[in-house]
Amino acid sequence: MHGKSHNQQTNMARLVASWVALLAVCVAAASAQSAPALKTLVQLGRNKLGAMQVDPTNGNVTGVVPLDMPEPSAGCSWEIAGGTIGQTSSVFYMNQSWFVMAQELCSEGQIGDTVLYDIMGPFGNYARLVNLTILSPSMGLQKQLSFSLNWDWTCNVALVAPSGQAGGEITFQTLQVSVYDGAVRPQASFLKEPATCEDCWRKRDGPSAMDNGNGRGDFADPMAINCGDSCAVYYVDDWHVGTSGPLPSRLVGRSFRLGTVLYNETAPLDIQTFTYSRLDYSEEAPARMFFGIGVCCVEEWCLPGCQTSGGQQVLFTFRPNATLPVEQTYTILAVLGQPDVTAAKLGVTFNMIYDVASDGPSDGGRQAAKQGKAATTSEQPSKDDLIVYVLYNGHVVTFDLSYDKAKQHYVVASQTISAGQIPQPLAWGPSRG
């Protein structure tokens, strides 16, 4: 008998229906309300956070919603989003939520509970702090700065964390945490590396990003829909050697689910943070594009276009394609200047808030966003246009990008800097207002 049986077809239809229903839950907050803005997470006081709306054109704060955290355990205090984007915070572009890690640091260097929070809003005067899951000390997790935290482009958060040490090796485990039901689903071991060494590669505590693989959902478990074996978590490896002197790092991509290496190439600049932008809705611009903040270098392995800006912080793009020369996979979009710690911590954020109906970024249009107007259908931008935000020296820098089809990479069409500075944030992301 050829083809699928009726039962197989029915089961697949149910899985697809479950996936659609689940996705609808995940994007329920994505209905358009007003022109795009930015939102930031700030520390207001002990055990108190604030979700703030920020106008990217002038830096004005248009609303602050307080969020109360629970009291930590006795003898402990909270460390909240202590690292970079992709390390201790991540953004869910479909429904304007972001995820942050909070960890109890206790006396004598002990680690208490590690909590993953989902923060929705602010929407006007409303925001909410949702405890997705608590990871207990019994799991052997280390300090959160050794984590990698990324949204997986469906309804889960991928957390890569060192979970134990044995036989002179540290094991990193991937945990798939569902945004839908909060369940924690361990995956295969992500990687093992020597606990101490000279002349070896070690995962850097810091930046990571996750792509969406081939863009096809894995329907094996409707409650754990994910891009499956094809999507990868990217991170930076540093070479530890007994002698001093500058040495190159490398960018590694491993299967989220299996831990197998999918990409491994020398990084031609010092990558501080990088974020994946799903551009596969575009007919012209390539998918699998990363935007990041880094520092240029002048050594022989450094990017040719970067060597004239040695020591300067830059905005760059990257496409993981090992078959192309480095100058075709990395592009320097703009030189920011002397390295700024906050820019390196927050990385970039986009004007991408996806609209299920249009299957594209509902960003209100470039002119609408700049003029503070509500979006209309006629103001929707070309799918090859993108706005990238960087917080540099306290000011919001807005880069209006266009895709150059001849050069096959993005170029900066215009650049503006907010007049006012914004309060020091723990994390940030896009918002409709």
Coordinates of C-alpha atoms in Angstrom, one line a residue:
M1 CA 0.0 0.0 0.0
H2 CA 1.6 3.3 -1.1
G3 CA 1.3 6.7 0.7
K4 CA 0.2 7.4 4.2
S5 CA -2.6 5.6 5.8
H6 CA -5.7 7.4 6.9
N7 CA -4.6 7.2 10.6
Q8 CA -1.2 8.6 9.8
Q9 CA -2.7 11.5 7.9
T10 CA -5.2 12.1 10.8
N11 CA -2.3 12.0 13.3
M12 CA -0.3 14.4 11.2
A13 CA -3.3 16.7 10.9
R14 CA -3.8 16.7 14.6
L15 CA -0.1 17.5 15.2
V16 CA -0.3 20.4 12.7
A17 CA -3.5 21.6 14.3
S18 CA -1.8 21.4 17.8
W19 CA 1.2 23.3 16.5
V20 CA -0.9 26.0 15.0
A21 CA -2.9 26.3 18.2
L22 CA 0.3 26.4 20.3
L23 CA 1.8 29.1 18.0
A24 CA -1.4 31.1 18.3
V25 CA -1.0 31.1 22.1
C26 CA 2.6 32.2 21.8
V27 CA 1.8 35.1 19.5
A28 CA -1.5 36.2 21.1
A29 CA 0.1 39.5 22.4
A30 CA 1.3 40.5 18.9
S31 CA -1.7 42.5 17.8
A32 CA -0.7 46.0 16.6
Q33 CA -1.4 48.8 19.0
S34 CA 0.9 51.8 18.2
A35 CA 4.2 52.7 16.6
P36 CA 7.2 50.6 17.6
A37 CA 9.2 51.6 20.6
L38 CA 11.9 50.0 22.7
K39 CA 11.4 48.5 26.2
T40 CA 14.1 48.1 28.8
L41 CA 14.4 46.2 32.0
V42 CA 16.0 48.2 34.9
Q43 CA 16.7 47.6 38.6
L44 CA 14.5 49.9 40.7
G45 CA 15.6 48.6 44.1
R46 CA 16.1 45.5 46.2
N47 CA 13.9 42.8 44.7
K48 CA 12.2 45.3 42.4
L49 CA 12.5 45.6 38.6
G50 CA 11.0 48.1 36.3
A51 CA 9.8 47.6 32.7
M52 CA 10.1 50.8 30.8
Q53 CA 8.9 52.1 27.4
V54 CA 11.6 54.1 25.6
D55 CA 11.2 56.3 22.5
P56 CA 14.2 55.5 20.3
T57 CA 14.1 58.9 18.6
N58 CA 14.8 60.9 21.7
G59 CA 15.5 58.5 24.6
N60 CA 12.4 59.7 26.5
V61 CA 10.9 57.2 28.9
T62 CA 7.2 57.0 28.3
G63 CA 6.2 54.6 31.1
V64 CA 7.6 52.6 34.0
V65 CA 5.8 49.5 35.3
P66 CA 7.2 48.1 38.6
L67 CA 7.8 44.3 38.8
D68 CA 8.2 42.8 42.3
M69 CA 10.5 39.8 42.7
P70 CA 10.1 37.3 45.6
E71 CA 12.3 37.5 48.6
P72 CA 15.5 35.3 48.1
S73 CA 16.3 32.5 50.4
A74 CA 17.9 33.4 53.8
G75 CA 21.5 34.5 53.4
C76 CA 21.1 34.9 49.6
S77 CA 20.6 37.8 47.2
W78 CA 19.4 37.9 43.6
E79 CA 21.7 38.4 40.7
I80 CA 19.5 39.4 37.7
A81 CA 20.5 39.2 34.1
G82 CA 24.1 39.6 35.0
G83 CA 25.5 38.8 31.6
T84 CA 24.9 39.6 27.9
I85 CA 22.0 39.0 25.5
G86 CA 22.3 35.4 24.6
Q87 CA 23.9 34.7 28.0
T88 CA 21.5 35.6 30.7
S89 CA 18.7 37.3 28.6
S90 CA 16.9 36.7 25.3
V91 CA 14.0 38.2 23.3
F92 CA 10.9 36.5 21.9
Y93 CA 10.1 38.7 18.9
M94 CA 6.7 37.2 18.2
N95 CA 5.0 38.4 21.3
Q96 CA 7.2 41.1 22.7
S97 CA 8.4 39.1 25.8
W98 CA 11.9 38.7 26.9
F99 CA 13.5 36.1 29.2
V100 CA 16.0 36.8 32.0
M101 CA 17.9 34.6 34.4
A102 CA 17.9 35.4 38.1
Q103 CA 20.1 33.4 40.5
E104 CA 20.5 33.3 44.2
L105 CA 24.0 34.0 45.3
C106 CA 24.5 32.9 48.8
S107 CA 27.1 32.9 51.6
E108 CA 30.4 31.1 51.2
G109 CA 30.0 31.2 47.4
Q110 CA 27.1 28.8 47.3
I111 CA 24.4 29.0 44.6
G112 CA 20.8 28.8 45.5
D113 CA 17.9 28.6 43.0
T114 CA 18.3 29.6 39.4
V115 CA 15.0 31.1 38.0
L116 CA 14.0 31.7 34.4
Y117 CA 11.6 34.6 34.1
D118 CA 9.3 35.5 31.2
I119 CA 8.6 39.3 31.2
M120 CA 5.6 40.4 29.1
G121 CA 5.0 44.0 28.3
P122 CA 5.0 46.8 29.2
F123 CA 1.7 47.4 27.4
G124 CA 0.6 50.9 28.5
N125 CA 0.5 50.5 32.3
Y126 CA 0.6 46.7 32.3
A127 CA 3.4 44.2 32.5
R128 CA 3.8 40.9 34.1
L129 CA 6.7 38.8 35.5
V130 CA 6.1 35.1 35.0
N131 CA 8.2 32.4 36.7
L132 CA 8.7 29.9 33.9
T133 CA 10.8 27.4 36.0
I134 CA 13.1 27.1 39.0
L135 CA 16.2 25.1 38.4
S136 CA 17.3 23.7 41.8
P137 CA 20.9 23.5 43.1
S138 CA 20.7 19.7 42.9
M139 CA 21.1 20.0 39.1
G140 CA 24.7 21.1 39.7
L141 CA 24.3 24.4 37.7
Q142 CA 27.2 26.9 37.9
K143 CA 27.0 30.7 38.1
Q144 CA 24.8 32.1 35.4
L145 CA 27.6 33.9 33.6
S146 CA 28.6 30.5 32.2
F147 CA 25.1 30.0 30.7
S148 CA 23.8 30.5 27.1
L149 CA 20.2 31.5 26.9
N150 CA 18.2 31.8 23.6
W151 CA 14.7 31.8 22.3
D152 CA 14.4 28.9 19.9
W153 CA 12.0 30.6 17.4
T154 CA 9.0 28.6 18.4
C155 CA 7.7 28.5 22.0
N156 CA 10.8 27.4 24.0
V157 CA 13.9 28.8 25.6
A158 CA 17.2 26.9 25.0
L159 CA 19.4 27.1 28.1
V160 CA 22.9 25.7 27.8
A161 CA 24.6 25.4 31.2
P162 CA 27.5 23.6 32.8
S163 CA 25.8 20.9 34.9
G164 CA 28.7 19.1 36.6
Q165 CA 32.3 18.2 36.6
A166 CA 33.8 14.7 36.6
G167 CA 37.0 13.1 35.5
G168 CA 38.6 16.5 34.8
E169 CA 35.8 17.5 32.4
I170 CA 33.0 20.0 32.6
T171 CA 29.7 18.9 30.9
F172 CA 27.4 21.4 29.4
Q173 CA 23.8 20.3 29.1
T174 CA 21.0 21.8 27.0
L175 CA 17.6 22.3 28.7
Q176 CA 14.6 23.0 26.5
V177 CA 12.2 25.1 28.7
S178 CA 8.7 25.4 27.3
V179 CA 7.1 28.9 27.3
Y180 CA 3.8 27.2 27.0
D181 CA 3.8 24.9 30.0
G182 CA 7.1 25.6 31.8
A183 CA 8.3 22.0 31.4
V184 CA 12.0 21.5 31.4
R185 CA 13.1 18.9 28.8
P186 CA 16.8 17.9 28.9
Q187 CA 18.4 17.3 25.5
A188 CA 21.6 15.4 24.7
S189 CA 24.9 16.6 26.2
F190 CA 25.9 19.8 24.5
L191 CA 29.6 19.6 24.9
K192 CA 32.4 18.5 27.3
E193 CA 35.6 20.4 27.8
P194 CA 38.6 20.2 30.2
A195 CA 38.1 21.8 33.5
T196 CA 41.6 23.2 33.4
C197 CA 44.1 23.2 30.6
E198 CA 46.8 24.9 28.6
D199 CA 46.9 24.7 24.8
C200 CA 43.2 23.9 24.4
W201 CA 39.9 25.4 23.4
R202 CA 37.4 26.6 26.0
K203 CA 33.9 28.0 25.7
R204 CA 33.8 31.7 26.5
D205 CA 31.5 32.9 29.2
G206 CA 29.5 35.3 27.2
P207 CA 27.8 35.6 23.8
S208 CA 25.7 33.0 22.1
A209 CA 22.9 33.0 19.5
M210 CA 20.5 30.4 18.1
D211 CA 19.3 30.2 14.5
N212 CA 16.1 28.5 13.3
G213 CA 17.8 25.8 11.2
N214 CA 15.9 24.9 8.1
G215 CA 12.8 26.7 9.4
R216 CA 10.8 23.4 9.6
G217 CA 9.1 22.5 12.9
D218 CA 9.7 19.1 14.5
F219 CA 6.2 17.7 15.3
A220 CA 7.4 14.7 17.4
D221 CA 5.9 16.2 20.5
P222 CA 3.3 19.0 20.1
M223 CA 4.1 20.4 23.5
A224 CA 7.8 20.7 22.7
I225 CA 7.7 22.0 19.1
N226 CA 11.1 23.1 18.0
C227 CA 13.2 23.5 14.8
G228 CA 14.6 20.1 15.6
D229 CA 18.1 18.7 14.8
S230 CA 18.8 21.4 12.2
C231 CA 18.9 24.5 14.5
A232 CA 22.2 25.4 16.1
V233 CA 23.4 27.3 19.1
Y234 CA 26.5 29.4 18.3
Y235 CA 29.1 30.5 20.8
V236 CA 32.7 31.7 21.0
D237 CA 35.6 29.5 21.8
D238 CA 38.9 30.9 23.1
W239 CA 42.3 29.2 22.9
H240 CA 43.9 28.8 26.3
V241 CA 47.7 28.8 26.0
G242 CA 50.6 29.2 28.4
T243 CA 52.2 32.1 26.5
S244 CA 50.8 35.6 26.3
G245 CA 49.9 37.5 23.1
P246 CA 46.8 37.9 21.0
L247 CA 45.3 34.7 19.6
P248 CA 42.2 34.2 17.5
S249 CA 38.9 32.9 18.8
R250 CA 36.6 30.7 16.8
L251 CA 32.8 30.7 16.3
V252 CA 31.2 27.3 16.9
G253 CA 27.7 26.2 16.0
R254 CA 26.4 23.0 17.6
S255 CA 23.0 21.2 17.1
F256 CA 20.7 22.4 19.9
R257 CA 19.3 18.9 20.3
L258 CA 22.3 16.6 19.6
G259 CA 25.3 18.7 20.4
T260 CA 27.0 17.8 17.1
V261 CA 29.3 20.4 15.5
L262 CA 27.6 22.1 12.5
Y263 CA 30.0 25.1 12.1
N264 CA 33.5 25.8 13.3
E265 CA 35.5 28.7 11.9
T266 CA 38.0 31.3 13.1
A267 CA 36.3 34.6 14.2
P268 CA 38.0 37.5 12.3
L269 CA 37.2 40.0 15.1
D270 CA 36.5 39.9 18.9
I271 CA 32.8 39.0 19.0
Q272 CA 31.2 40.6 22.1
T273 CA 27.5 39.8 21.4
F274 CA 25.6 38.6 18.4
T275 CA 21.9 38.0 17.7
Y276 CA 20.2 36.0 15.0
S277 CA 17.7 37.7 12.7
R278 CA 15.2 35.4 10.9
L279 CA 15.1 37.0 7.5
D280 CA 13.8 34.0 5.6
Y281 CA 10.5 35.9 5.0
S282 CA 12.5 38.0 2.5
E283 CA 12.6 37.2 -1.2
E284 CA 16.0 38.9 -1.7
A285 CA 17.9 39.2 1.6
P286 CA 19.5 35.9 2.8
A287 CA 18.2 34.0 5.8
R288 CA 20.5 32.9 8.6
M289 CA 21.9 36.4 9.3
F290 CA 23.5 37.4 12.6
F291 CA 24.0 41.0 13.7
G292 CA 26.5 41.7 16.4
I293 CA 28.8 44.0 18.4
G294 CA 32.5 43.3 18.3
V295 CA 36.0 44.9 18.5
C296 CA 38.2 45.1 15.5
C297 CA 41.7 43.7 15.5
V298 CA 44.8 44.1 13.3
E299 CA 46.4 40.7 13.3
E300 CA 46.7 38.6 10.2
W301 CA 43.6 36.6 10.9
C302 CA 41.4 39.7 11.3
L303 CA 38.8 40.9 8.8
P304 CA 40.4 43.0 6.1
G305 CA 37.8 45.7 6.4
C306 CA 38.4 45.8 10.2
Q307 CA 42.2 46.2 10.3
T308 CA 42.0 50.0 9.8
S309 CA 39.8 50.3 12.9
G310 CA 41.8 48.2 15.4
G311 CA 40.5 48.4 18.9
Q312 CA 37.3 50.1 17.8
Q313 CA 33.8 48.7 18.6
V314 CA 31.8 48.0 15.5
L315 CA 28.4 46.8 14.4
F316 CA 28.7 43.8 12.1
T317 CA 26.8 41.1 10.3
F318 CA 27.7 37.5 9.8
R319 CA 26.4 34.5 7.7
P320 CA 27.7 31.1 8.7
N321 CA 28.9 29.7 5.4
A322 CA 32.2 27.9 5.6
T323 CA 32.5 27.7 1.8
L324 CA 32.8 31.4 1.3
P325 CA 35.8 33.7 2.0
V326 CA 35.6 35.6 5.3
E327 CA 35.1 38.9 3.6
Q328 CA 31.9 37.6 2.1
T329 CA 30.5 36.2 5.4
Y330 CA 31.3 39.1 7.7
T331 CA 30.4 42.8 6.9
I332 CA 31.3 45.8 9.1
L333 CA 28.2 48.0 9.0
A334 CA 29.4 50.8 11.2
V335 CA 32.3 51.8 13.5
L336 CA 30.8 52.9 16.9
G337 CA 34.0 54.1 18.6
Q338 CA 35.8 53.2 21.8
P339 CA 34.4 50.0 23.3
D340 CA 31.3 50.6 25.5
V341 CA 30.4 48.0 28.1
T342 CA 26.6 48.5 27.8
A343 CA 26.7 48.1 24.1
A344 CA 28.6 44.9 24.5
K345 CA 26.1 43.7 27.1
L346 CA 22.9 44.5 25.4
G347 CA 24.0 43.8 21.8
V348 CA 21.5 44.8 19.1
T349 CA 17.8 44.7 18.9
F350 CA 15.5 45.0 15.9
N351 CA 12.2 46.5 14.8
M352 CA 10.9 43.0 14.2
I353 CA 7.7 42.0 15.9
Y354 CA 6.1 39.3 13.7
D355 CA 2.5 39.6 12.6
V356 CA 1.0 36.1 12.0
A357 CA -1.4 37.4 9.4
S358 CA 1.3 38.9 7.2
D359 CA 4.1 36.4 8.0
G360 CA 6.5 39.2 8.2
P361 CA 7.9 41.9 10.5
S362 CA 5.1 44.2 11.5
D363 CA 7.3 47.2 12.3
G364 CA 5.0 49.9 11.2
G365 CA 7.2 51.1 8.4
R366 CA 10.4 53.1 8.7
Q367 CA 8.9 56.5 8.4
A368 CA 6.0 55.6 10.7
A369 CA 8.5 54.5 13.3
K370 CA 10.6 57.6 13.0
Q371 CA 7.6 59.9 13.2
G372 CA 5.9 58.1 16.0
K373 CA 2.8 57.3 14.0
A374 CA 0.7 54.2 14.2
A375 CA 1.3 51.7 11.4
T376 CA -1.1 51.2 8.5
T377 CA -1.0 48.5 5.8
S378 CA 0.3 51.0 3.3
E379 CA 3.2 51.9 5.6
Q380 CA 4.5 48.3 5.8
P381 CA 8.2 48.4 4.7
S382 CA 9.9 46.5 2.0
K383 CA 10.8 43.1 3.3
D384 CA 14.4 43.9 2.6
D385 CA 14.5 46.9 5.0
L386 CA 15.5 46.5 8.6
I387 CA 16.1 48.8 11.6
V388 CA 18.7 47.9 14.1
Y389 CA 19.1 49.6 17.5
V390 CA 22.3 49.8 19.5
L391 CA 22.7 51.5 22.9
Y392 CA 26.1 53.2 22.8
N393 CA 27.3 55.5 25.6
G394 CA 23.7 55.7 26.9
H395 CA 22.2 56.9 23.6
V396 CA 20.0 54.9 21.3
V397 CA 21.7 54.7 17.9
T398 CA 19.2 53.8 15.1
F399 CA 20.6 52.2 12.0
D400 CA 18.2 52.1 9.0
L401 CA 19.5 49.3 6.8
S402 CA 18.8 48.3 3.2
Y403 CA 19.9 45.1 1.5
D404 CA 22.3 45.7 -1.4
K405 CA 21.4 43.0 -3.9
A406 CA 24.6 43.7 -5.9
K407 CA 26.9 43.4 -2.9
Q408 CA 24.7 40.7 -1.3
H409 CA 24.9 42.3 2.1
Y410 CA 23.3 45.0 4.2
V411 CA 24.4 48.7 4.1
V412 CA 23.5 51.6 6.4
A413 CA 21.0 53.8 4.6
S414 CA 20.8 56.3 7.5
Q415 CA 21.9 56.6 11.1
T416 CA 20.4 58.7 14.0
I417 CA 21.4 59.1 17.6
S418 CA 18.8 59.9 20.4
A419 CA 19.2 63.3 22.0
G420 CA 18.7 62.0 25.5
Q421 CA 20.3 59.2 27.4
I422 CA 18.3 56.3 28.9
P423 CA 18.8 54.7 32.3
Q424 CA 21.2 51.8 32.5
P425 CA 19.2 48.7 31.5
L426 CA 19.6 45.0 32.4
A427 CA 18.1 43.9 29.1
W428 CA 16.1 45.4 26.2
G429 CA 14.0 44.6 23.2
P430 CA 11.4 45.9 20.7
S431 CA 7.9 46.9 21.7
R432 CA 4.7 48.1 19.9
G433 CA 4.0 50.6 22.7

